[in-house]
Coordinates of C-alpha atoms in Angstrom, one line a residue:
X23 CA 0.7 0.0 0.2
X24 CA 2.8 2.5 0.7
X25 CA 4.4 2.0 -2.0
X26 CA 1.1 2.0 -4.4
X27 CA -1.1 4.5 -2.8
X28 CA 1.8 6.7 -3.7
X29 CA 2.3 5.6 -7.0
X30 CA -1.3 6.0 -7.7
X31 CA -1.4 9.4 -6.2
X32 CA 1.6 10.5 -8.1
X33 CA 0.2 8.6 -11.6
X34 CA -3.1 10.7 -11.2
X35 CA -1.9 13.9 -10.5
X36 CA -0.1 13.8 -13.6
X37 CA -3.0 12.0 -15.3
X38 CA -5.0 14.9 -14.0
X39 CA -2.9 17.2 -15.6
X40 CA -3.3 16.4 -18.6
X41 CA -6.1 15.4 -18.4
X42 CA -7.0 19.4 -18.0
X43 CA -6.3 19.7 -21.9
X44 CA -9.5 19.9 -23.6
X45 CA -10.2 22.2 -20.3
X46 CA -7.3 24.5 -21.8
X47 CA -7.6 24.3 -25.8
X48 CA -10.2 24.1 -27.4
X49 CA -9.1 22.1 -30.5
X50 CA -7.2 19.1 -30.0
X51 CA -4.4 19.6 -32.5
X52 CA -2.8 21.6 -30.9
X53 CA -1.7 19.4 -28.6
X54 CA -0.5 17.2 -31.0
X55 CA 3.2 18.1 -30.7
X56 CA 3.6 17.5 -27.7
X57 CA 2.2 13.9 -28.1
X58 CA 5.4 13.5 -30.6
X59 CA 7.4 14.9 -27.9
X60 CA 5.9 12.7 -24.8
X61 CA 6.0 9.7 -27.1
X62 CA 9.8 10.0 -27.4
X63 CA 10.8 10.5 -23.9
X64 CA 9.9 6.8 -23.1
X65 CA 12.2 5.0 -25.8
X66 CA 14.9 7.8 -24.9
X67 CA 14.4 6.4 -21.3
X68 CA 14.5 2.6 -21.7
X69 CA 18.0 4.1 -23.0
X70 CA 19.2 6.1 -20.5
X71 CA 18.1 3.5 -17.9
X72 CA 19.9 0.8 -19.9
X73 CA 17.8 -2.4 -17.0
X74 CA 19.9 -0.8 -13.9
X75 CA 16.5 -0.8 -11.8
X76 CA 16.0 -4.5 -11.8
X77 CA 19.4 -5.3 -12.4
X78 CA 19.8 -3.5 -8.8
X79 CA 16.9 -5.2 -7.6
X80 CA 18.3 -8.5 -8.9
X81 CA 21.5 -8.2 -7.7
X82 CA 21.1 -6.8 -4.2
X83 CA 20.1 -10.4 -3.6
X84 CA 23.7 -11.5 -3.0
X85 CA 25.8 -8.9 -3.9
X86 CA 27.2 -6.2 -1.5
X87 CA 24.1 -3.4 -1.7
X88 CA 26.5 -0.5 -1.5
X89 CA 28.8 -1.5 -3.6
X90 CA 26.3 -2.2 -6.3
X91 CA 24.9 0.5 -5.6
X92 CA 27.9 3.0 -6.4
X93 CA 29.2 1.1 -9.1
X94 CA 25.6 1.5 -10.6
X95 CA 25.8 4.5 -9.8
X96 CA 28.4 6.4 -11.3
X97 CA 28.0 4.0 -14.7
X98 CA 24.7 6.0 -14.3
X99 CA 26.0 9.1 -14.2
X100 CA 28.4 9.1 -17.3
X101 CA 26.1 7.8 -19.2
X102 CA 23.9 9.8 -18.7
X103 CA 25.7 12.9 -19.4
X104 CA 26.7 10.9 -22.5
X105 CA 23.7 10.5 -23.7
X106 CA 22.4 13.9 -23.2
X107 CA 25.2 16.2 -24.8
X108 CA 24.6 13.8 -28.2
X109 CA 21.0 14.1 -27.7
X110 CA 21.1 17.8 -27.3
X111 CA 23.7 19.0 -30.2
X112 CA 21.1 16.5 -32.3
X113 CA 18.6 18.5 -31.3
X114 CA 17.7 20.5 -34.9
X115 CA 17.9 16.6 -36.9
X116 CA 15.5 15.0 -34.0
X117 CA 12.8 18.1 -34.9
X118 CA 12.8 17.9 -37.8
X119 CA 12.4 14.3 -38.2
X120 CA 9.6 14.9 -35.7
X121 CA 8.2 16.9 -37.6
X122 CA 8.7 19.8 -34.8
X123 CA 10.7 22.3 -36.2
X124 CA 8.7 25.1 -35.4
X125 CA 9.2 24.1 -31.3
X126 CA 13.2 22.8 -31.4
X127 CA 13.1 24.0 -28.0
X128 CA 11.0 20.9 -26.4
X129 CA 13.5 18.4 -28.1
X130 CA 15.9 21.1 -25.3
X131 CA 13.6 20.5 -22.6
X132 CA 13.6 17.4 -23.0
X133 CA 17.0 16.6 -22.9
X134 CA 16.9 17.9 -18.7
X135 CA 14.0 16.0 -18.4
X136 CA 15.7 12.7 -19.3
X137 CA 18.3 13.6 -18.0
X138 CA 16.8 14.5 -14.3
X139 CA 14.5 11.6 -14.5
X140 CA 17.3 9.6 -15.4
X141 CA 19.4 10.5 -12.5
X142 CA 16.5 9.9 -10.1
X143 CA 16.4 6.1 -10.9
X144 CA 18.9 4.1 -8.5
X145 CA 18.2 6.7 -5.6
X146 CA 14.2 6.0 -6.2
X147 CA 15.0 1.8 -6.0
X148 CA 17.2 2.3 -3.6
X149 CA 14.2 4.1 -1.2
X150 CA 11.7 0.4 -2.4
X151 CA 14.7 -2.2 -1.9
X152 CA 15.3 -0.3 1.8
X153 CA 12.2 -0.3 2.4
X154 CA 11.5 3.3 3.2
X155 CA 8.1 4.1 1.2
X156 CA 7.4 7.4 3.0
X157 CA 10.8 9.0 2.1
X158 CA 9.7 7.4 -1.4
X159 CA 6.4 8.6 -1.1
X160 CA 7.3 12.6 -0.6
X161 CA 10.1 12.1 -3.0
X162 CA 7.5 11.3 -5.5
X163 CA 4.4 12.6 -5.1
X164 CA 6.0 16.6 -4.5
X165 CA 8.0 16.1 -7.6
X166 CA 4.5 15.7 -9.2
X167 CA 2.6 18.6 -7.4
X168 CA 5.6 21.2 -8.7
X169 CA 5.4 20.1 -12.4
X170 CA 1.2 19.9 -11.9
X171 CA 0.9 23.4 -9.9
X172 CA 3.6 25.1 -12.5
X173 CA 1.6 23.9 -15.7
X174 CA -1.9 24.8 -14.0
X175 CA -0.4 28.9 -13.3
X176 CA 1.2 29.3 -16.2
X177 CA -1.3 27.7 -18.8
X178 CA -4.6 27.5 -16.5
X179 CA -4.4 30.9 -14.5
X180 CA -2.2 33.1 -15.4
X181 CA -3.4 33.9 -19.0
X182 CA -7.3 35.0 -17.5
X183 CA -5.9 36.8 -14.9
X184 CA -3.6 39.0 -16.9
X185 CA -6.3 39.6 -19.1
X186 CA -8.5 40.6 -15.9
X187 CA -5.5 42.9 -14.9
X188 CA -3.6 44.3 -17.5
X189 CA -1.2 46.2 -15.3
X190 CA -0.3 43.5 -13.5
X191 CA 3.4 43.1 -12.8
X192 CA 2.7 39.6 -13.7
X193 CA 2.2 40.6 -17.2
X194 CA 5.8 40.6 -17.6
X195 CA 5.6 36.4 -18.1
X196 CA 3.9 37.1 -21.5
X197 CA 7.3 37.3 -23.0
X198 CA 7.4 33.6 -22.5
X199 CA 4.9 33.0 -24.4
X200 CA 5.3 29.0 -24.8
X201 CA 1.8 27.3 -24.4
X202 CA 1.8 24.8 -24.2
X203 CA 5.2 24.6 -24.0
X204 CA 5.1 25.0 -20.1
X205 CA 3.9 21.5 -20.0
X206 CA 8.0 20.4 -20.5
X207 CA 9.0 23.5 -18.2
X208 CA 7.0 22.2 -15.6
X209 CA 7.9 18.3 -16.3
X210 CA 11.7 19.6 -16.4
X211 CA 11.7 21.7 -13.0
X212 CA 9.8 19.0 -11.4
X213 CA 12.7 16.3 -12.2
X214 CA 15.3 18.8 -11.5
X215 CA 12.9 19.3 -7.6
X216 CA 12.9 15.5 -7.4
X217 CA 16.5 15.5 -8.2
X218 CA 17.7 17.5 -5.5
X219 CA 15.5 15.9 -3.1
X220 CA 17.3 12.4 -3.7
X221 CA 20.5 14.5 -2.4
X222 CA 20.9 12.4 0.7
X223 CA 20.5 9.0 -1.4
X224 CA 23.9 10.6 -3.7
X225 CA 25.4 11.9 -1.2
X226 CA 26.0 8.3 0.5
X227 CA 27.7 7.4 -3.0
X228 CA 30.9 6.2 -3.0
X229 CA 32.9 7.5 -6.8
X230 CA 33.9 3.2 -7.0
X231 CA 33.5 0.9 -10.1
X232 CA 33.6 -2.7 -10.3
X233 CA 34.7 -3.4 -13.7
X234 CA 34.0 -6.7 -13.0
X235 CA 30.5 -6.2 -11.5
X236 CA 29.6 -4.1 -14.3
X237 CA 30.5 -6.4 -17.0
X238 CA 27.6 -9.1 -14.9
X239 CA 25.1 -6.7 -14.2
X240 CA 25.2 -6.2 -18.0
X241 CA 24.9 -9.3 -19.2
X242 CA 21.7 -9.3 -17.0
X243 CA 19.9 -6.6 -18.1
X244 CA 20.7 -6.0 -22.2
X245 CA 17.7 -8.4 -22.7
X246 CA 16.1 -6.1 -20.4
X247 CA 16.6 -2.7 -22.8
X248 CA 15.9 -4.7 -25.7
X249 CA 12.4 -5.6 -23.7
X250 CA 11.7 -2.3 -23.2
X251 CA 12.5 -0.9 -26.5
X252 CA 9.7 -3.7 -27.9
X253 CA 7.6 -2.6 -25.0
X254 CA 8.0 1.4 -25.7
X255 CA 7.0 0.3 -29.3
X256 CA 3.6 -1.6 -28.4
X257 CA 3.2 1.8 -25.7
X258 CA 3.8 4.7 -28.0
X259 CA 4.9 4.1 -31.7
X260 CA 0.9 4.8 -32.6
X261 CA 1.2 8.0 -31.9
X262 CA 5.3 8.4 -32.1
X263 CA 4.3 7.6 -36.5
X264 CA 0.0 8.2 -36.4
X265 CA 1.0 11.5 -38.3
X266 CA 3.6 9.8 -41.0
X267 CA 1.0 7.4 -42.1
X268 CA -2.4 8.6 -41.8
X269 CA -3.4 9.5 -45.5
X270 CA -4.9 13.5 -44.3
X271 CA -3.8 16.9 -44.5
X272 CA -1.2 18.1 -41.7
X273 CA -4.2 19.9 -39.4
X274 CA -6.7 17.4 -40.0
X275 CA -3.9 14.0 -38.7
X276 CA -2.8 16.6 -36.2
X277 CA -6.4 16.8 -34.5
X278 CA -7.0 13.1 -35.1
X279 CA -3.2 12.8 -33.2
X280 CA -4.9 15.4 -30.3
X281 CA -7.9 12.9 -30.4
X282 CA -6.2 9.6 -30.2
X283 CA -4.0 10.6 -27.7
X284 CA -7.1 11.8 -25.1
X285 CA -8.5 8.8 -25.6
X286 CA -5.6 7.2 -24.8
X287 CA -5.1 8.9 -21.3
X288 CA -9.0 7.9 -20.6
X289 CA -7.6 4.4 -20.9
X290 CA -4.4 5.1 -18.9
X291 CA -6.4 5.0 -16.0
X292 CA -5.8 1.0 -16.1
X293 CA -2.2 1.8 -16.3
X294 CA -2.0 3.5 -13.4
X295 CA -3.3 0.9 -11.5
X296 CA -0.4 -1.8 -13.3
X297 CA 2.1 0.2 -13.1
X298 CA 1.3 0.9 -8.8
X299 CA 1.5 -2.9 -8.5
X300 CA 4.4 -3.4 -10.6
X301 CA 5.8 -0.9 -7.6
X302 CA 5.4 -3.2 -5.0
X303 CA 5.5 -6.4 -7.0
X304 CA 8.7 -6.8 -8.8
X305 CA 10.9 -6.4 -5.0
X306 CA 8.3 -8.5 -3.5
X307 CA 8.3 -11.0 -6.6
X308 CA 12.4 -11.3 -6.0
X309 CA 12.2 -11.3 -1.8
X310 CA 9.2 -14.6 -2.1
X311 CA 11.3 -16.5 -4.8
X312 CA 13.4 -18.5 -2.0
X313 CA 10.7 -19.0 0.0
X314 CA 8.8 -22.0 0.2
X315 CA 5.3 -22.0 -2.0
X316 CA 5.9 -18.8 -3.5
X317 CA 4.3 -20.5 -6.6
X318 CA 1.6 -20.3 -4.4
X319 CA 1.5 -17.2 -4.3
X320 CA 2.4 -15.4 -7.1
X321 CA -0.8 -17.0 -8.1
X322 CA -2.9 -15.6 -5.6
X323 CA -1.3 -12.3 -6.1
X324 CA -2.7 -12.4 -10.2
X325 CA -6.1 -13.4 -9.1
X326 CA -5.9 -10.1 -7.0
X327 CA -4.9 -8.2 -9.8
X328 CA -7.0 -9.3 -12.9
X329 CA -9.8 -8.4 -9.9
X330 CA -8.6 -5.0 -9.3
X331 CA -8.3 -5.0 -13.2
X332 CA -11.6 -5.6 -14.0
X333 CA -12.8 -3.1 -11.5
X334 CA -11.3 -0.8 -12.4
X335 CA -12.4 -2.0 -16.5
X336 CA -16.2 -1.6 -15.1
X337 CA -15.1 1.7 -13.9
X338 CA -13.6 3.3 -17.0
X339 CA -16.7 1.5 -19.3
X340 CA -19.7 1.4 -17.3
X341 CA -19.3 5.3 -16.5
X342 CA -17.8 6.0 -20.1
X343 CA -20.7 8.7 -20.8
X344 CA -19.3 10.9 -17.5
X345 CA -16.1 11.1 -18.3
X346 CA -17.4 12.5 -22.4
X347 CA -19.5 15.3 -20.6
X348 CA -16.0 16.2 -18.6
X349 CA -13.6 16.8 -21.0
X350 CA -16.5 17.8 -23.8
X351 CA -16.9 21.2 -21.6
X352 CA -15.3 23.6 -23.8
X353 CA -15.5 22.0 -27.3
X354 CA -17.5 18.4 -28.8
X355 CA -14.4 17.7 -30.6
X356 CA -12.6 16.3 -27.7
X357 CA -15.6 13.8 -27.5
X358 CA -15.0 12.2 -30.7
X359 CA -13.4 8.3 -30.7
X360 CA -14.8 7.5 -27.0
X361 CA -15.9 4.2 -28.6
X362 CA -12.1 2.6 -28.4
X363 CA -10.9 3.6 -25.3
X364 CA -12.8 0.0 -23.8
X365 CA -10.4 -1.5 -26.4
X366 CA -7.4 0.5 -24.9
X367 CA -8.4 -0.8 -22.0
X368 CA -8.5 -4.6 -22.5
X369 CA -5.0 -4.0 -24.2
X370 CA -3.7 -2.7 -21.2
X371 CA -5.1 -5.1 -18.5
X372 CA -3.8 -8.3 -21.0
X373 CA -0.1 -5.7 -20.8
X374 CA -0.5 -5.7 -16.7
X375 CA -1.0 -9.5 -16.6
X376 CA 1.9 -10.1 -19.1
X377 CA 4.0 -8.1 -16.5
X378 CA 2.8 -10.6 -13.9
X379 CA 3.8 -13.5 -15.4
X380 CA 7.1 -11.9 -17.0
X381 CA 7.7 -13.1 -13.1
X382 CA 9.5 -16.5 -15.1
X383 CA 11.7 -15.0 -16.9
X384 CA 13.5 -13.0 -14.3
X385 CA 13.3 -15.7 -11.7
X386 CA 15.3 -17.7 -14.3
X387 CA 17.5 -15.5 -15.5
X388 CA 16.3 -16.2 -18.8
X389 CA 15.8 -12.5 -20.0
X390 CA 16.8 -13.4 -23.7
X391 CA 13.2 -15.1 -23.4
X392 CA 11.0 -11.5 -22.7
X393 CA 13.4 -9.7 -25.4
X394 CA 11.9 -12.2 -28.1
X395 CA 8.1 -12.3 -26.4
X396 CA 8.6 -8.3 -26.9
X397 CA 10.5 -8.2 -30.0
X398 CA 7.5 -10.5 -31.4
X399 CA 4.8 -7.9 -30.0
X400 CA 6.7 -5.0 -31.6
X401 CA 6.6 -6.5 -35.0
X402 CA 3.2 -7.3 -34.5
X403 CA 2.3 -3.3 -33.9
X404 CA 4.4 -2.4 -36.3
X405 CA 2.6 -4.3 -39.0
X406 CA -0.3 -3.5 -38.2
X407 CA -0.2 0.1 -36.9
X408 CA 0.7 0.5 -40.5
X409 CA -2.0 -1.6 -42.5
X410 CA -4.8 -0.5 -40.2
X411 CA -4.4 3.5 -39.2
X412 CA -4.5 4.2 -43.2
X413 CA -8.3 2.8 -43.6
X414 CA -9.5 2.7 -39.6
X415 CA -7.7 5.9 -38.1
X416 CA -7.3 5.5 -34.2
X417 CA -9.7 2.2 -34.4
X418 CA -7.3 0.9 -36.2
X419 CA -4.2 1.9 -33.4
X420 CA -6.3 0.6 -30.7
X421 CA -6.4 -2.6 -32.3
X422 CA -3.2 -2.6 -33.4
X423 CA -2.2 -2.3 -29.2
X424 CA -5.3 -4.7 -28.3
X425 CA -3.8 -7.4 -30.7
X426 CA -0.3 -7.0 -29.6
X427 CA -0.7 -7.1 -25.2
X428 CA -2.8 -10.4 -26.3
X429 CA -0.3 -11.9 -27.9
X430 CA 2.5 -11.2 -26.0
X431 CA 0.2 -12.2 -22.7
X432 CA -0.3 -15.5 -24.2
X433 CA 3.1 -16.3 -25.1
X434 CA 4.8 -15.6 -22.0
X435 CA 1.4 -17.8 -19.8
X436 CA 2.7 -20.6 -22.8
X437 CA 6.6 -20.5 -22.0
X438 CA 6.6 -20.1 -18.3
X439 CA 4.6 -22.8 -17.2
X440 CA 6.9 -25.0 -19.1
X441 CA 10.0 -23.3 -17.1
X442 CA 8.6 -22.2 -13.9
X443 CA 4.8 -23.3 -13.7
X444 CA 2.9 -21.4 -11.4
X445 CA -0.4 -22.5 -10.6
X446 CA -3.1 -19.6 -11.9
X447 CA -6.3 -20.0 -11.9
X448 CA -6.1 -19.7 -15.4
X449 CA -10.3 -21.0 -16.5
X450 CA -11.4 -18.2 -13.5
X451 CA -9.5 -15.3 -14.4
X452 CA -10.4 -15.5 -18.5
X453 CA -14.4 -16.1 -16.9
X454 CA -13.6 -13.0 -15.2
X455 CA -12.5 -11.2 -18.3
X456 CA -15.1 -12.7 -20.5
X457 CA -17.8 -11.6 -17.7
X458 CA -16.4 -7.6 -17.7
X459 CA -16.4 -8.0 -21.4
X460 CA -20.0 -8.8 -21.4
X461 CA -21.3 -6.5 -18.7
X462 CA -19.9 -3.5 -20.3
X463 CA -21.5 -4.4 -24.0
X464 CA -24.7 -5.2 -21.9
X465 CA -24.0 -1.7 -20.8
X466 CA -23.7 -0.1 -24.0
X467 CA -26.8 -1.9 -25.7
X468 CA -29.2 -0.9 -22.3
X469 CA -27.9 2.8 -23.8
X470 CA -29.2 2.2 -27.2
X471 CA -32.8 2.0 -26.6
X472 CA -32.3 5.6 -23.8
X473 CA -29.6 7.2 -23.0
X474 CA -29.8 10.2 -20.1
X475 CA -26.9 10.6 -18.4
X476 CA -28.9 10.3 -15.1
X477 CA -29.8 6.6 -16.7
X478 CA -26.1 5.5 -18.0
X479 CA -24.7 6.3 -14.0
X480 CA -27.9 4.2 -12.7
X481 CA -27.6 1.6 -14.7
X482 CA -23.9 1.6 -14.4
X483 CA -23.6 1.2 -11.0
X484 CA -26.3 -1.4 -10.6
X485 CA -24.4 -3.3 -13.3
X486 CA -20.8 -2.4 -11.1
X487 CA -22.8 -3.4 -7.7
X488 CA -23.7 -6.7 -9.2
X489 CA -20.4 -7.2 -10.8
X490 CA -18.8 -7.0 -6.7
X491 CA -21.8 -9.2 -5.1
X492 CA -21.0 -11.6 -7.5
X493 CA -16.8 -11.9 -7.0
X494 CA -17.5 -11.9 -2.9
X495 CA -20.2 -14.8 -3.5
X496 CA -17.2 -16.5 -5.7
X497 CA -14.8 -15.5 -3.0
X498 CA -15.7 -15.3 -0.3
X499 CA -12.9 -18.0 1.3
X500 CA -10.2 -15.4 -0.2
X501 CA -11.5 -12.3 0.6
X502 CA -12.5 -13.4 4.2
X503 CA -9.0 -13.4 5.3
X504 CA -7.9 -10.1 4.7
X505 CA -9.3 -8.5 7.4
X506 CA -10.7 -4.6 6.0
X507 CA -13.0 -7.2 3.6
X508 CA -14.1 -10.0 5.8
X509 CA -16.6 -8.4 8.3
X510 CA -18.2 -7.0 4.1
X511 CA -17.8 -10.9 2.8

C-alpha cells in the first residue's frame, strides 16, 4: 500500500494534468506536438536507464548492496551525461524528423527531463529496496505536485488573470509565450526538484566502479533493454507515427492525433493501477522467490490483480458517458473516438497480466526470452499500425495495441508454464475477463435504446455493484482472510 498509493497518487496527479488539456485548449490539434515529444521520452528513457533498476533489485539479493549501488550509479551518471550531450547537439535533426521544426526548444527541454529523471532512477530503487516507503512517497509526490502547479498556474490561471488585470506585474510572464510548452517546462522543473530532494541518497555514494561486477550486471540487463524498447514500440509507436502514416492533410492529422492521445489518456487509468502494482510487486517477487510455496503466492497475487483490473475496466466502461460529459466542457471535438477507450483498457489489462507473468524469465535468468516475446509484440504492432491506421484511423491503432498485448500475454503464459510453472487459476481468470466484457457490452446495448446521463450512471452503478456481489460470493473464502474486507464478505 505504501508503494502503491503514492504511485497511484503521483500518476493520478500527472493524469489530471494531462486530462486538463480539453479544458485549456479548444482544438485537439494544439496538443499534437506535445504528444510527439511525450511519445519519444519513453523510448529514450529505456536507453538512458538500460535496465539498471531491475538489475539493482536482482543483484542486491546476493551482492554487497552498497558496492553495487556505487558501481551502477557511477555508470548511470556518466552515461546519462553522454547521452544528454548527444541528444542536445542533435536536437535540430530530431526536431525535423519528428515534425517539430516550429518548436526545437521542446527537444532541449526533453533532454533535461531525461537527464534528471535518469539520475533519480537508482536513488528511488534504493529507497524501495531498503523499505523506506514514506520518503519514497514524499519525494515522488512532491516532484509531481511541483510539475502540476507550474503547468496549471502558467497555462490555466495566469492568462485569465492578466486578461482581467492588464496592469499587473505578472504580465511580464507574457514574454514567455510558450503556450502548451509549459507542460514540458513544468516537467523539467519537477524533475530537477525531485533530483534535488534525493540529494541524501547521492551523498551516500562512493565514487567507485567495479568493472567485473558491471559486466555481470550488463549481461543480465541488456536483454531488458531490448524488452524495454519493444515495450515502448508497443506502447507509444501509434502516437509517434500517426501523423506520418494516416492519409490526411497535416492539420487534420494533428487533430486526429490529439483526439487519439486524449482517449488513450482515459485508458491510462488502467495503467495507473498496473504501474502501482509493478512498483510493489517487483521487489516482492524477488524477495519471495526463495521462500517455500512462492509459486502459490504468485498465483494468488495474479488473481487479485486481475480482479482489481476488472473493477477498473468496469469503472472506465460503465462511466464512459460521465467522462465524455466532463471532457467536452470546452469543445465537443474532444469526445470523438470515445468508443475505442474500452478496447485500449482491455489491452492494458493484458499488458498488466503479461508483467505479472514475466516474473518467470526474470527469476530463471532467461531474460532473452522476454526480449523475444516483446520483439514479437513489437513486430505485430508495427505491421498492424501501418496496415490499419490508414484505413481505420485511431480504431486501427487501438486494435493494434489490443492484439499486441494479447499475443504477448499468451506467449508468456505458455512459455512460463514450461520453465517456471505457477498454478494460476486460468479458467477463473478468463471467466472474469469475459464477464466484465459482457457487462460492458450489455450496458451499451441498454443505452442504445435509452441514453440520458442519469440513466447511464444508474444502470452502470447497478451493474458494478452486481459484479462486486458476484465476486464476493465466488471469492468468499479468499476475501474473508483479508481483515478490511472479511466483515463485509
